[in-house]
Tab-separated table of C-alpha atoms and ligand atoms in Angstrom:
chain	number	residue	atom	x	y	z
A	490	MET	CA	18.231	-18.939	45.999
A	491	SER	CA	21.049	-16.338	44.775
A	492	ASN	CA	20.765	-12.690	46.647
A	493	LYS	CA	18.212	-10.773	44.743
A	494	MET	CA	20.399	-7.548	44.763
A	495	TRP	CA	23.474	-8.712	43.646
A	496	GLY	CA	23.047	-12.509	42.804
A	497	GLY	CA	22.409	-11.969	39.021
A	498	ARG	CA	26.053	-14.230	38.342
A	499	PHE	CA	25.319	-16.386	40.947
A	500	THR	CA	23.036	-19.607	40.817
A	501	THR	CA	22.608	-21.181	44.435
A	502	GLY	CA	22.437	-19.055	47.607
A	503	PRO	CA	25.865	-18.964	50.307
A	504	ASP	CA	26.298	-21.253	52.796
A	505	ALA	CA	24.366	-21.344	56.145
A	506	ILE	CA	27.870	-19.806	58.287
A	507	MET	CA	28.871	-17.478	54.902
A	508	GLU	CA	25.637	-16.064	55.559
A	509	GLU	CA	26.377	-15.347	59.162
A	510	ILE	CA	29.724	-14.073	59.385
A	511	ASN	CA	28.717	-11.675	56.104
A	512	ALA	CA	25.681	-10.071	57.758
A	513	SER	CA	25.996	-7.036	59.354
A	514	ILE	CA	22.234	-6.273	59.795
A	515	GLY	CA	21.999	-7.382	63.455
A	516	PHE	CA	24.350	-4.014	64.204
A	517	ASP	CA	23.709	-1.886	61.404
A	518	TYR	CA	20.242	-1.687	61.595
A	519	ARG	CA	21.490	1.388	63.820
A	520	PHE	CA	22.478	2.884	60.769
A	521	ALA	CA	18.170	3.413	59.497
A	522	SER	CA	18.075	6.290	59.897
A	523	GLN	CA	21.168	7.697	58.336
A	524	ASP	CA	20.851	5.593	55.331
A	525	ILE	CA	17.255	6.743	54.538
A	526	ARG	CA	18.673	10.566	55.173
A	527	GLY	CA	21.349	9.722	52.655
A	528	SER	CA	19.127	7.866	49.971
A	529	LEU	CA	16.436	11.204	49.961
A	530	ALA	CA	19.420	13.625	49.148
A	531	HIS	CA	21.278	11.069	46.610
A	532	VAL	CA	17.667	11.188	44.756
A	533	ALA	CA	16.938	14.421	44.953
A	534	MET	CA	20.362	15.176	43.345
A	535	LEU	CA	20.168	12.583	40.863
A	536	SER	CA	16.730	13.810	39.515
A	537	ARG	CA	18.003	17.221	39.841
A	538	GLN	CA	20.585	16.053	37.723
A	539	GLY	CA	18.567	14.455	34.901
A	540	ILE	CA	20.016	11.067	35.617
A	541	ILE	CA	16.523	9.615	36.939
A	542	ASP	CA	13.212	11.070	36.196
A	543	GLU	CA	11.057	13.553	38.340
A	544	SER	CA	8.613	10.422	38.566
A	545	ALA	CA	10.471	8.010	39.460
A	546	ALA	CA	11.887	10.216	41.951
A	547	LYS	CA	9.327	11.107	43.746
A	548	ALA	CA	8.152	7.456	44.070
A	549	ILE	CA	11.182	7.083	45.925
A	550	ALA	CA	11.053	9.710	48.081
A	551	THR	CA	7.760	8.472	49.280
A	552	GLY	CA	8.912	4.938	49.619
A	553	LEU	CA	11.751	6.165	51.030
A	554	GLU	CA	9.685	8.328	54.082
A	555	GLN	CA	7.247	5.020	54.154
A	556	VAL	CA	10.541	2.617	55.159
A	557	ARG	CA	11.476	4.855	57.751
A	558	THR	CA	7.834	5.198	58.859
A	559	GLU	CA	7.417	1.398	59.613
A	560	ILE	CA	10.902	0.880	60.895
A	561	GLU	CA	10.123	4.135	63.838
A	562	ALA	CA	6.722	2.193	64.493
A	563	GLY	CA	8.849	-1.007	64.711
A	564	THR	CA	7.251	-3.326	62.367
A	565	PHE	CA	9.406	-3.491	59.395
A	566	THR	CA	10.733	-7.375	59.294
A	567	PHE	CA	14.957	-7.316	59.038
A	568	SER	CA	16.319	-9.949	56.960
A	569	ARG	CA	19.155	-11.486	57.422
A	570	ALA	CA	19.275	-12.483	54.012
A	571	LEU	CA	19.745	-9.357	53.252
A	572	GLU	CA	22.745	-9.017	54.787
A	573	ASP	CA	22.963	-4.823	55.662
A	574	ILE	CA	21.056	-1.949	56.105
A	575	HIS	CA	21.539	-0.901	52.942
A	576	MET	CA	19.432	-3.647	51.231
A	577	ASN	CA	17.084	-4.675	53.765
A	578	VAL	CA	16.089	-0.849	53.351
A	579	GLU	CA	16.220	-1.030	49.365
A	580	SER	CA	14.800	-4.140	49.307
A	581	ARG	CA	11.253	-3.162	51.022
A	582	LEU	CA	12.116	0.304	48.715
A	583	ALA	CA	11.259	-2.403	45.530
A	584	GLU	CA	8.366	-3.857	47.698
A	585	ILE	CA	6.423	-0.831	47.580
A	586	VAL	CA	7.444	1.336	44.489
A	587	GLY	CA	8.413	-1.556	41.884
A	588	PRO	CA	10.959	-2.002	39.700
A	589	ASP	CA	11.705	2.496	39.499
A	590	ALA	CA	12.819	1.712	43.309
A	591	GLY	CA	16.334	-0.063	41.183
A	592	ARG	CA	17.094	3.411	40.023
A	593	LEU	CA	17.913	4.654	43.442
A	594	HIS	CA	21.317	2.778	43.254
A	595	THR	CA	22.282	4.618	40.157
A	596	ALA	CA	26.107	6.257	40.813
A	597	ARG	CA	26.504	4.751	44.015
A	598	SER	CA	27.614	1.624	45.412
A	599	ARG	CA	27.088	0.469	49.099
A	600	ASN	CA	30.638	1.841	49.955
A	601	ASP	CA	30.350	5.002	49.631
A	602	GLN	CA	27.004	4.496	50.806
A	603	VAL	CA	28.141	2.977	54.790
A	604	ALA	CA	30.395	5.606	54.531
A	605	LEU	CA	28.041	8.067	54.783
A	606	ASP	CA	26.006	6.534	56.791
A	607	PHE	CA	28.687	5.909	59.563
A	608	ARG	CA	29.698	9.612	59.141
A	609	LEU	CA	26.681	10.547	59.294
A	610	TRP	CA	25.865	8.705	62.455
A	611	VAL	CA	29.137	9.855	64.524
A	612	ARG	CA	28.370	13.275	63.451
A	613	ASP	CA	24.789	12.546	65.412
A	614	THR	CA	26.435	11.183	68.753
A	615	ILE	CA	29.258	13.409	68.786
A	616	ASP	CA	26.465	15.994	69.357
A	617	GLN	CA	24.714	14.510	72.037
A	618	LEU	CA	28.182	13.442	73.404
A	619	ASP	CA	29.087	17.459	73.605
A	620	GLU	CA	25.783	17.646	75.436
A	621	GLN	CA	26.373	15.605	77.273
A	622	LEU	CA	29.369	16.772	78.799
A	623	ARG	CA	28.491	19.959	79.046
A	624	ASP	CA	26.151	19.112	81.558
A	625	LEU	CA	28.717	17.637	83.462
A	626	GLN	CA	30.861	20.390	83.482
A	627	LYS	CA	28.217	22.318	84.713
A	628	ALA	CA	27.656	20.268	87.599
A	629	LEU	CA	31.035	20.100	88.547
A	630	ALA	CA	31.711	24.343	88.695
A	631	GLY	CA	28.184	24.346	90.373
A	632	ARG	CA	29.400	22.377	93.453
A	633	ALA	CA	32.681	24.105	92.438
A	634	LEU	CA	30.993	27.295	93.283
A	635	ASP	CA	29.226	26.061	96.787
A	636	HIS	CA	33.070	25.175	98.197
A	637	ALA	CA	35.222	27.014	96.474
A	638	GLY	CA	37.054	27.771	99.602
A	639	ALA	CA	36.487	23.881	101.465
A	640	VAL	CA	39.704	23.292	102.607
A	641	MET	CA	40.901	19.622	101.619
A	642	PRO	CA	44.550	17.463	101.067
A	643	GLY	CA	45.891	17.460	97.627
A	644	PHE	CA	47.991	14.976	97.086
A	645	THR	CA	51.564	14.244	94.833
A	646	HIS	CA	52.130	10.471	95.070
A	647	LEU	CA	48.920	9.933	96.666
A	648	GLN	CA	50.382	11.141	100.202
A	649	SER	CA	49.802	14.532	101.056
A	650	ALA	CA	51.153	17.527	99.722
A	651	GLN	CA	49.624	20.933	100.285
A	652	PRO	CA	45.751	22.046	100.957
A	653	VAL	CA	43.149	22.369	98.103
A	654	THR	CA	40.341	23.586	97.901
A	655	PHE	CA	36.852	20.525	96.890
A	656	GLY	CA	36.459	23.595	94.356
A	657	HIS	CA	39.682	23.553	92.956
A	658	HIS	CA	39.818	20.374	92.546
A	659	LEU	CA	36.082	19.567	91.028
A	660	MET	CA	37.321	22.726	88.403
A	661	ALA	CA	39.868	19.840	87.072
A	662	TYR	CA	37.695	17.741	86.050
A	663	VAL	CA	35.561	20.926	84.426
A	664	GLU	CA	39.063	21.748	82.322
A	665	MET	CA	39.518	17.705	81.334
A	666	LEU	CA	36.075	17.414	80.038
A	667	GLY	CA	36.377	21.320	77.900
A	668	ARG	CA	39.366	19.468	76.300
A	669	ASP	CA	37.433	16.249	75.970
A	670	ARG	CA	34.738	18.344	74.736
A	671	SER	CA	37.264	20.186	72.433
A	672	ARG	CA	38.722	17.113	70.769
A	673	PHE	CA	35.096	16.013	69.910
A	674	ALA	CA	34.681	19.169	68.017
A	675	ASP	CA	37.887	18.536	66.560
A	676	ALA	CA	36.735	15.025	65.341
A	677	ARG	CA	33.576	16.225	64.179
A	678	LYS	CA	35.146	18.788	61.902
A	679	ARG	CA	37.327	17.062	59.346
A	680	LEU	CA	34.808	14.660	59.556
A	681	ASN	CA	32.281	17.163	57.905
A	682	GLU	CA	33.136	15.762	54.528
A	683	CYS	CA	30.250	14.162	52.401
A	684	PRO	CA	32.534	10.805	50.669
A	685	LEU	CA	28.890	9.985	48.364
A	686	GLY	CA	29.147	9.834	45.040
A	687	SER	CA	32.533	8.362	45.796
A	688	ALA	CA	30.940	4.755	44.204
A	689	ALA	CA	32.426	2.198	44.482
A	690	LEU	CA	35.973	3.339	44.666
A	691	ALA	CA	36.219	5.581	41.574
A	692	GLY	CA	33.753	7.566	41.354
A	693	THR	CA	31.293	7.449	38.473
A	694	SER	CA	30.534	8.376	34.835
A	695	PHE	CA	27.128	10.177	35.539
A	696	PRO	CA	26.747	13.443	36.073
A	697	ILE	CA	26.325	13.917	39.484
A	698	ASP	CA	26.583	17.463	42.362
A	699	ARG	CA	27.884	15.947	44.796
A	700	ASP	CA	28.243	19.571	46.617
A	701	MET	CA	24.228	19.686	46.208
A	702	THR	CA	23.991	15.991	48.531
A	703	ALA	CA	26.621	17.320	50.507
A	704	SER	CA	25.155	20.288	51.669
A	705	ALA	CA	21.917	19.117	51.746
A	706	LEU	CA	23.466	16.417	54.331
A	707	GLY	CA	25.266	19.119	56.223
A	708	PHE	CA	28.420	18.393	55.635
A	709	ASP	CA	31.585	20.844	54.819
A	710	ARG	CA	32.156	20.291	51.573
A	711	PRO	CA	32.655	16.072	49.365
A	712	THR	CA	35.261	14.457	50.136
A	713	ALA	CA	38.629	15.043	47.135
A	714	ASN	CA	39.359	11.384	46.953
A	715	SER	CA	36.892	8.814	45.660
A	716	LEU	CA	39.593	5.632	47.146
A	717	ASP	CA	40.084	7.867	50.076
A	718	SER	CA	36.498	8.196	50.924
A	719	VAL	CA	35.645	4.620	50.614
A	720	SER	CA	38.619	3.332	52.740
A	721	ASP	CA	39.116	5.983	55.177
A	722	ARG	CA	37.239	5.259	58.855
A	723	ASP	CA	40.072	8.651	60.613
A	724	PHE	CA	37.186	9.700	61.138
A	725	VAL	CA	36.011	7.370	63.786
A	726	LEU	CA	39.540	6.287	64.798
A	727	GLU	CA	39.792	9.934	65.898
A	728	THR	CA	36.455	9.620	67.859
A	729	LEU	CA	37.113	6.494	69.531
A	730	SER	CA	40.678	8.176	70.591
A	731	ALA	CA	39.134	11.527	71.748
A	732	ALA	CA	36.661	8.981	73.407
A	733	ALA	CA	39.187	6.663	75.360
A	734	ILE	CA	40.799	9.884	76.622
A	735	CYS	CA	37.640	10.716	78.157
A	736	ALA	CA	36.606	7.484	79.308
A	737	VAL	CA	40.308	7.611	81.027
A	738	HIS	CA	39.560	11.302	82.713
A	739	LEU	CA	36.203	9.421	84.138
A	740	SER	CA	37.936	6.582	85.100
A	741	ARG	CA	40.672	8.806	87.076
A	742	PHE	CA	38.112	10.533	89.287
A	743	ALA	CA	35.547	7.572	89.722
A	744	GLU	CA	38.694	6.063	91.162
A	745	GLU	CA	39.076	9.335	93.579
A	746	ILE	CA	35.150	8.796	94.247
A	747	VAL	CA	35.797	4.658	95.161
A	748	LEU	CA	38.404	6.120	97.410
A	749	TRP	CA	36.559	9.438	98.884
A	750	ALA	CA	33.672	6.665	100.136
A	751	THR	CA	36.282	4.498	101.907
A	752	PRO	CA	35.811	4.685	105.745
A	753	GLN	CA	39.246	5.121	106.046
A	754	PHE	CA	38.704	8.035	103.796
A	755	GLY	CA	35.392	9.040	104.312
A	756	PHE	CA	36.435	12.807	102.457
A	757	ALA	CA	32.565	12.099	100.700
A	758	THR	CA	29.705	9.734	100.730
A	759	LEU	CA	27.096	8.647	97.958
A	760	SER	CA	23.033	8.018	98.656
A	761	ASP	CA	21.396	4.840	98.378
A	762	LYS	CA	20.790	6.021	94.943
A	763	PHE	CA	24.285	5.724	94.017
A	764	THR	CA	25.652	2.968	95.504
A	765	THR	CA	24.932	-1.012	96.171
A	766	GLY	CA	24.535	-3.115	99.186
A	767	SER	CA	26.309	-6.765	99.781
A	768	SER	CA	24.651	-9.563	100.253
A	769	ILE	CA	26.865	-10.589	103.373
A	770	MET	CA	27.688	-7.977	104.956
A	771	PRO	CA	25.217	-6.176	106.266
A	772	GLN	CA	27.463	-2.817	106.955
A	773	LYS	CA	28.954	-2.512	103.102
A	774	ARG	CA	27.948	0.555	100.442
A	775	ASN	CA	29.353	-0.639	97.516
A	776	PRO	CA	30.037	2.622	94.686
A	777	ASP	CA	29.176	0.390	92.477
A	778	ALA	CA	28.694	3.010	89.901
A	779	ALA	CA	32.257	4.625	90.269
A	780	GLU	CA	33.682	1.628	90.046
A	781	LEU	CA	31.804	0.245	86.760
A	782	VAL	CA	32.736	4.040	85.377
A	783	ARG	CA	35.954	2.771	85.807
A	784	GLY	CA	35.986	-0.208	83.964
A	785	LYS	CA	34.190	0.453	81.428
A	786	SER	CA	36.644	2.877	80.116
A	787	GLY	CA	38.477	-0.417	79.026
A	788	ARG	CA	35.616	-1.021	76.632
A	789	VAL	CA	36.790	2.080	75.567
A	790	ILE	CA	40.797	1.842	74.666
A	791	GLY	CA	39.902	-1.349	73.537
A	792	ALA	CA	37.529	-0.218	70.695
A	793	LEU	CA	40.394	2.363	69.546
A	794	THR	CA	43.301	-0.701	69.879
A	795	GLY	CA	40.684	-2.916	68.392
A	796	LEU	CA	39.762	-0.645	64.387
A	797	LEU	CA	43.795	0.365	64.760
A	798	ILE	CA	44.246	-2.916	64.179
A	799	VAL	CA	41.483	-3.702	61.638
A	800	MET	CA	42.868	-1.045	59.302
A	801	LYS	CA	46.637	-1.666	60.013
A	802	GLY	CA	46.966	-3.646	57.177
A	803	LEU	CA	44.177	-3.051	54.202
A	804	PRO	CA	44.964	-1.948	51.487
A	805	LEU	CA	42.701	0.890	49.429
A	806	ALA	CA	40.527	0.427	49.356
A	807	TYR	CA	36.949	-0.557	50.565
A	808	SER	CA	37.947	-4.669	52.032
A	809	LYS	CA	34.886	-6.193	54.007
A	810	ASP	CA	37.553	-6.248	57.041
A	811	MET	CA	36.377	-2.964	57.796
A	812	GLN	CA	32.556	-3.902	58.575
A	813	GLU	CA	34.160	-4.627	61.661
A	814	ASP	CA	34.270	-1.111	62.630
A	815	LYS	CA	30.732	-0.719	63.470
A	816	GLU	CA	29.990	-2.710	67.076
A	817	GLY	CA	33.023	-1.454	68.952
A	818	THR	CA	32.221	1.342	67.917
A	819	PHE	CA	29.288	1.288	69.009
A	820	ASP	CA	29.444	-0.539	71.906
A	821	ALA	CA	31.949	2.095	72.662
A	822	LEU	CA	30.521	5.249	72.805
A	823	GLN	CA	27.539	4.023	73.959
A	824	SER	CA	29.307	3.282	77.188
A	825	LEU	CA	30.937	6.281	77.287
A	826	SER	CA	27.696	8.385	77.167
A	827	LEU	CA	26.472	6.096	79.876
A	828	CYS	CA	29.300	6.457	81.908
A	829	VAL	CA	29.037	10.506	81.255
A	830	ALA	CA	25.264	10.411	82.710
A	831	ALA	CA	26.196	8.422	85.744
A	832	MET	CA	29.671	10.332	86.576
A	833	THR	CA	26.371	13.788	86.566
A	834	GLY	CA	24.679	11.745	88.718
A	835	MET	CA	27.559	10.906	91.382
A	836	VAL	CA	28.011	14.039	91.261
A	837	GLY	CA	25.122	15.513	92.201
A	838	ASP	CA	25.006	12.867	94.806
A	839	LEU	CA	27.791	13.400	96.354
A	840	THR	CA	27.674	14.957	100.240
A	841	PRO	CA	31.468	15.777	100.990
A	842	ASP	CA	32.579	15.554	104.741
A	843	LEU	CA	34.324	19.271	104.649
A	844	LYS	CA	35.460	18.808	108.342
A	845	ARG	CA	36.974	15.961	107.642
A	846	MET	CA	38.711	16.877	104.393
A	847	LYS	CA	39.635	20.510	106.257
A	848	ALA	CA	41.227	18.447	109.299
A	849	ALA	CA	42.825	15.783	106.796
A	850	ALA	CA	44.582	18.567	104.947
A	851	GLY	CA	46.236	19.973	108.581
A	852	SER	CA	47.807	16.054	108.555
A	853	GLY	CA	51.100	15.504	107.310
A	854	TYR	CA	52.626	18.895	107.770
A	855	ALA	CA	51.258	20.153	104.465
A	856	ILE	CA	51.440	23.265	105.335
A	857	ALA	CA	54.915	22.860	105.559
A	858	THR	CA	55.809	24.945	101.831
A	859	ASP	CA	54.234	27.450	103.577
A	860	LEU	CA	56.441	27.974	105.969
A	861	ALA	CA	59.305	27.265	104.173
A	862	ASP	CA	57.856	30.230	101.358
A	863	TRP	CA	57.699	32.801	105.022
A	864	LEU	CA	61.634	32.266	105.442
A	865	VAL	CA	62.309	33.596	101.856
A	866	ARG	CA	59.467	36.181	102.283
A	867	ALA	CA	60.269	37.453	105.678
A	868	LEU	CA	63.554	36.423	106.615
A	869	ASP	CA	64.856	36.510	102.850
A	870	MET	CA	66.645	33.389	102.766
A	871	PRO	CA	67.431	31.460	99.615
A	872	PHE	CA	64.399	28.491	98.975
A	873	ARG	CA	67.198	26.088	99.533
A	874	ASP	CA	68.384	27.337	102.487
A	875	ALA	CA	64.286	27.731	103.781
A	876	HIS	CA	63.598	24.218	102.535
A	877	HIS	CA	66.287	22.711	105.022
A	878	VAL	CA	64.992	25.047	108.290
A	879	THR	CA	61.624	23.900	107.997
A	880	GLY	CA	62.438	20.412	107.521
A	881	ARG	CA	64.248	20.660	110.750
A	882	LEU	CA	61.256	22.146	112.677
A	883	VAL	CA	58.762	19.631	110.620
A	884	ALA	CA	61.398	16.512	112.263
A	885	MET	CA	61.248	18.075	115.881
A	886	ALA	CA	57.161	18.600	115.248
A	887	ALA	CA	56.600	14.847	114.490
A	888	GLU	CA	59.160	13.757	116.848
A	889	ARG	CA	56.483	15.505	119.868
A	890	LYS	CA	53.661	14.080	117.206
A	891	ILE	CA	52.453	17.910	117.205
A	892	PRO	CA	51.346	20.107	114.571
A	893	LEU	CA	53.823	23.322	112.392
A	894	GLU	CA	51.730	25.564	114.469
A	895	ARG	CA	52.202	24.625	117.974
A	896	LEU	CA	55.866	24.631	117.752
A	897	THR	CA	56.627	27.300	120.472
A	898	LEU	CA	58.685	30.481	119.528
A	899	ASP	CA	61.815	29.384	121.376
A	900	GLU	CA	61.201	26.136	119.976
A	901	MET	CA	62.019	27.443	116.282
A	902	GLN	CA	64.347	29.962	116.936
A	903	SER	CA	65.739	27.061	118.461
A	904	VAL	CA	66.573	25.915	114.980
A	905	ASP	CA	66.699	29.465	113.304
A	906	SER	CA	67.081	32.269	115.558
A	907	ARG	CA	65.788	35.368	113.345
A	908	ILE	CA	62.580	33.143	113.330
A	909	THR	CA	59.600	35.740	114.881
A	910	ALA	CA	56.376	35.105	116.298
A	911	GLN	CA	54.676	36.532	112.224
A	912	VAL	CA	55.267	33.068	111.352
A	913	GLN	CA	52.013	31.754	112.844
A	914	ASP	CA	49.989	34.465	110.346
A	915	VAL	CA	51.229	31.379	107.768
A	916	LEU	CA	50.434	28.797	109.951
A	917	GLY	CA	47.224	26.796	108.502
A	918	VAL	CA	45.521	25.321	105.896
A	919	ASP	CA	43.317	28.578	105.679
A	920	GLN	CA	45.960	31.009	105.047
A	921	SER	CA	47.928	28.196	102.763
A	922	VAL	CA	44.690	28.174	100.386
A	923	ARG	CA	44.197	31.746	100.354
A	924	SER	CA	47.978	32.655	99.819
A	925	ARG	CA	47.646	30.210	96.364
A	926	VAL	CA	46.782	33.622	94.431
A	927	SER	CA	48.629	32.987	91.333
A	928	TYR	CA	46.929	32.036	88.278
A	929	GLY	CA	45.283	28.476	87.871
A	930	GLY	CA	46.121	28.673	91.953
A	931	THR	CA	43.814	26.805	94.558
A	932	ALA	CA	43.034	30.933	96.317
A	933	PRO	CA	38.927	30.326	96.690
A	934	ASN	CA	38.533	33.528	94.833
A	935	ASN	CA	40.591	32.255	92.045
A	936	VAL	CA	38.259	28.901	92.196
A	937	ARG	CA	35.234	31.378	92.506
A	938	THR	CA	36.532	33.220	89.299
A	939	GLN	CA	37.024	29.509	87.385
A	940	ALA	CA	33.653	28.315	88.351
A	941	ARG	CA	32.004	31.585	87.501
A	942	ALA	CA	33.439	32.188	83.998
A	943	TRP	CA	32.701	28.180	82.897
A	944	LEU	CA	29.470	28.425	84.202
A	945	LYS	CA	28.624	31.522	82.244
A	946	ARG	CA	30.502	30.091	79.320
A	947	ILE	CA	27.890	26.769	79.450
A	948	ALA	CA	25.231	28.527	79.339
A	949	LYS	CA	25.908	30.088	76.744
A	950	ASP	CA	26.333	27.128	74.634
A	951	GLU	CA	23.350	26.104	76.111
A	952	ALA	CA	21.575	29.278	74.532
A	953	ALA	CA	23.302	28.464	70.926
A	954	SER	CA	22.415	24.872	70.668
A	955	LYS	CA	18.880	25.295	71.624
B	913	LIG	N1	27.908	-3.984	55.196
B	913	LIG	C1	28.775	-3.489	54.579
B	913	LIG	C2	29.763	-2.348	55.437
B	913	LIG	O1	29.852	-2.685	57.047
B	913	LIG	C3	28.641	-2.479	54.170
B	913	LIG	C4	29.401	-2.107	52.921
B	913	LIG	C5	29.343	-3.490	51.953
B	913	LIG	N2	30.519	-3.220	50.658
B	913	LIG	C6	30.942	-4.172	49.222
B	913	LIG	N3	31.720	-4.076	48.763
B	913	LIG	N4	30.598	-5.844	49.876
B	913	LIG	O2	31.091	-2.533	55.637
């Protein structure tokens, strides 16, 4: 039997393999609620414009509500022979309403319909992700406030560089996530135009009101070019780009948790809730959740590159290749959402070993810069000279295997006679972080101010979204 939705000129049905490669219902069933929302807006507009009569419109709207109820209740039977969500919904509508159901598709095509459904779905998903990212920021800023003065080593090249605070380190991720949220918000702003009414590719001869459907569906305006509307997937690409960058941030943080949780670093432990054991090595406590956050970033990046490749050779307007836009996107955004939730859980679960962090902060002559800065400030040395003098002092201490602050004044003066006992004031990790008061620096007071400011902003956001 040929397809009942479009089979007028066909005498036989598709080959089994044709049906299999063509069908998208196996994944686009996720658009059910968006598809019905779009159809309800479309039918209301058709009726108000006098394109279909009121009684048919009413019957269609009631029928669509019934379809929605059936889908939500799980009693709806999805059929692969009906290809996709659009034709599954419409076909069931015809069973409920009768021939008038066929009027719903006036002045519309599946090409603008799928573009609409996907925009609505991406918009809903961005809104959910934004809330989740905000929760993660809140968890980070809360812990940063608690640990604003806790000293740990800061690294460059993964070598101890200068002491920082644990709170400052956590706040770095709050900033990254803030940029992620603004990238998603930016993508959302641009996607918020309604493609419905572009029809197959050229627009329609019916007197539709695209402003009406656009505003009914919460869009800022209708899209301006029908060809562009049905062939544009920028809104997915932009969202996946934002998602890929965000996933990379989470992956980097996850990598740090993996490092911190090693006995060698020993900076932090995760509880039983966020670790797993080994079936052979009884001593092990593996940070699997963090490893999986790190690993799943690959899927998100893959979805972005995958879709860029699908789109790159497509002429205007719609091509069926574009059906390949969905599965990777669903997988990527669902994975990201899971990763954000896992990170939020781990941020709450993490127990830092503050003693160990502080001890590590002082090792490796991490306060050498503080000594050099003191020479500049107290003795008015050019920084390059101070760097050289400090280097000699570090070499002397290293040879004796002692920290800088254990060198005697005599020993120091043997390198530069102008050094005074005052130098001891800057030789310590607490002094070091306290001195970093420049805007954005690691001084505990700075960190407290930043954490409080973010928590305030987040609380305001939360209140606004309620
Ligand atoms: N299932 C299709 C997709 O996801 C819907 C659009 C089909 N359009 C068409 N002209 N066959 O892209």
